[in-house]
Amino acid sequence: MRICLMGFGAVGQGVARVISMKNDYLNDKYGLDLKLVAVTDTSGSAISSEGLDVDLLLETKALTGKVCKYPEFGIPDLKNSKTMDMVDYDVLLEVTPTNIEDAEPAKSLIIKALEDRKHVVTSNKGPLALFYKELMSLARENNVQFKYEASVGGAMPIINFAHDTLPGCEIESILGILNGTTNFILSRMTREGSSYEHTLQEAQALGIAETDPTQDVEGTDAACKTVILANSILGTDFTLEDVKVEGISHITSEAIALAKKDGYLIKLIAEVSPYSLSVSPRLVKEDSPYAVDGTLNMATLKTDLADEVTVVGLGAGSLETASAILSDLVNIWKKT
Amino acid sequence: MRICLMGFGAVGQGVARVISMKNDYLNDKYGLDLKLVAVTDTSGSAISSEGLDVDLLLETKALTGKVCKYPEFGIPDLKNSKTMDMVDYDVLLEVTPTNIEDAEPAKSLIIKALEDRKHVVTSNKGPLALFYKELMSLARENNVQFKYEASVGGAMPIINFAHDTLPGCEIESILGILNGTTNFILSRMTREGSSYEHTLQEAQALGIAETDPTQDVEGTDAACKTVILANSILGTDFTLEDVKVEGISHITSEAIALAKKDGYLIKLIAEVSPYSLSVSPRLVKEDSPYAVDGTLNMATLKTDLADEVTVVGLGAGSLETASAILSDLVNIWKKT
């Protein structure tokens, strides 16, 4: 299976590492041979219809920061869409940074691939939160698969779980913790009794919160994920502006201590129903499935037959997110 | 899809109720029409190649306690294996009570069905904990499917989850709470500060513990499940006698209080690795995924790429267990 990989940051490099680690296993178990035929970053591209050497690619990126420095097959300044035209591939793997204004460049790249009848796998929340319906229709029209497990919950496999593991159940609603950064901050405030500002700084020092933490702490990241879950699992047609959002930046250590005295924790809870979407801080019981620690994500699916079923997994991480992408690639392979 | 249902207790009746509730949905979504062509209990059988009326069947059982009283098509004293010979069917659904001595009558019924090239779905731990390898080989030889999601964790979909939702990951080990009765007792002792004996009596009064609670409280039930998980997911060849088992009957309220003071809970933890299986009371952190309450079951899968992934769901219940059976039936249908 020939992969055209757009974006070579943490997630893209994770995918390359996973291919290097697991290609023999995938070959043995599924007869699947993953080949990277093109890779891009902001510097340009590397293209080889025979397949790039993933270890050499990772080494080149580590040493120079640029995929276009890949020996022999690197092309400086070659843009994503141009790269897609120059190589024959089976799956577009789109892992450029999320843009929640207009979802570009991801949106155009995905549309181009789907129109060219290529399967698409993405970890990018932008196009899904803003244009889910259009993109899914386009995939259906062109009879190709469009998969996005890594866009929600990193290594917490919620989307394929809902679709494949509970085929006899109807899913009525979802409640979850969909952002690892805020869960880390709230967990630490609870344990240490520390203030929001101080704990945010610690999270930034550890690389868990970004320099500009707005999208995480104000709930936007989790809001994007509620849209994706609702449209994908409940069959709705929401977009980002439909979500009622409240972040965690006003939560005090006093509020957390008060809740704790009564056996409760404060968590940033995302709620997904067929009628409304919301992200807001809420009280949850200390011994409930919502009481997960650190950067973990979790989601509880309310079903018609099995009552509540919960999945918990790491919300981020390069290899962890790559593992979700790998599951999508294997599932595409199994169905083709 | 014609189903021959052996056993019509809580689980069997749950399956009938689920078919009554969901047949239209399954028809719409998967083109699947589930027909009960035979049902047995200790009184005898009811057989109709056109399909029994599930509502009438449930009503007959509720009023008389006997499926052989089903109007027109009931046959008193007709045994399971005889029933299987008298009707043409596609799937044997085996939900007779678990027997961990020799796994009968389930073992013989399953073997008979597999040799007749019928698919088999079971919720029965006996045959799986004692004869997993033989039964799976027989299924493979006869080119039919043998599914058993409901045998572990009721509505917690661990087996299909491991096989289908994480296809890119290798699962290295599993830690979990696989028995709802003991988790209910320990959770309640923690909350109320009550003694083991007193709490067991409460659980019995609520119908959560059985009159003879030995298999639950001494860990045998959970031990069977470790064997099933290991053989199914890790590819081992263990049987019940390989499991190191310690129950919860010696746990005191003092030990629980002491643990709680340090932020820990005592839980009956099952550990599944390629090298050993065990069930024993252990300390877990209050804010960990193991801190689930009441009759919930949970399992954490340690994977090579996604670190730890956890599923939580109700460990028992008639409809809940039936939902796991329904998932197996749908998955068999999708692959035939």
mmCIF file of C-alpha atoms in Angstrom, chain A residues 5 16 21 56 59 75 80 83 98 107 116 127-128 153 163 167 177 182 190 207 215 218 275 285 326:
data_model
loop_
_atom_site.group_PDB
_atom_site.id
_atom_site.type_symbol
_atom_site.label_atom_id
_atom_site.label_comp_id
_atom_site.label_asym_id
_atom_site.label_seq_id
_atom_site.Cartn_x
_atom_site.Cartn_y
_atom_site.Cartn_z
ATOM 1 C CA LEU A 5 2.350 11.548 3.678
ATOM 2 C CA ALA A 16 7.435 6.757 9.922
ATOM 3 C CA MET A 21 9.051 -0.899 13.660
ATOM 4 C CA LEU A 56 17.035 7.439 6.396
ATOM 5 C CA GLU A 59 17.615 10.587 10.231
ATOM 6 C CA ILE A 75 12.964 18.326 -3.850
ATOM 7 C CA ASN A 80 1.908 19.354 -1.066
ATOM 8 C CA THR A 83 3.749 16.396 -4.746
ATOM 9 C CA THR A 98 -4.952 21.743 12.571
ATOM 10 C CA LYS A 107 -9.213 20.536 3.307
ATOM 11 C CA ASP A 116 -8.630 11.346 -7.507
ATOM 12 C CA PRO A 127 -11.516 19.638 8.047
ATOM 13 C CA LEU A 128 -13.616 17.228 10.140
ATOM 14 C CA GLY A 153 -8.368 10.965 21.581
ATOM 15 C CA HIS A 163 -18.487 1.550 14.649
ATOM 16 C CA PRO A 167 -22.438 -3.361 16.010
ATOM 17 C CA ILE A 177 -12.735 13.899 28.628
ATOM 18 C CA THR A 182 -6.623 20.334 30.584
ATOM 19 C CA THR A 190 -6.346 18.515 42.634
ATOM 20 C CA GLY A 207 5.821 20.328 27.080
ATOM 21 C CA GLN A 215 -7.161 26.136 22.155
ATOM 22 C CA GLU A 218 -10.536 27.400 26.522
ATOM 23 C CA TYR A 275 -29.476 17.603 19.948
ATOM 24 C CA LYS A 285 -17.517 11.312 41.330
ATOM 25 C CA LEU A 326 -1.925 2.520 11.668
#
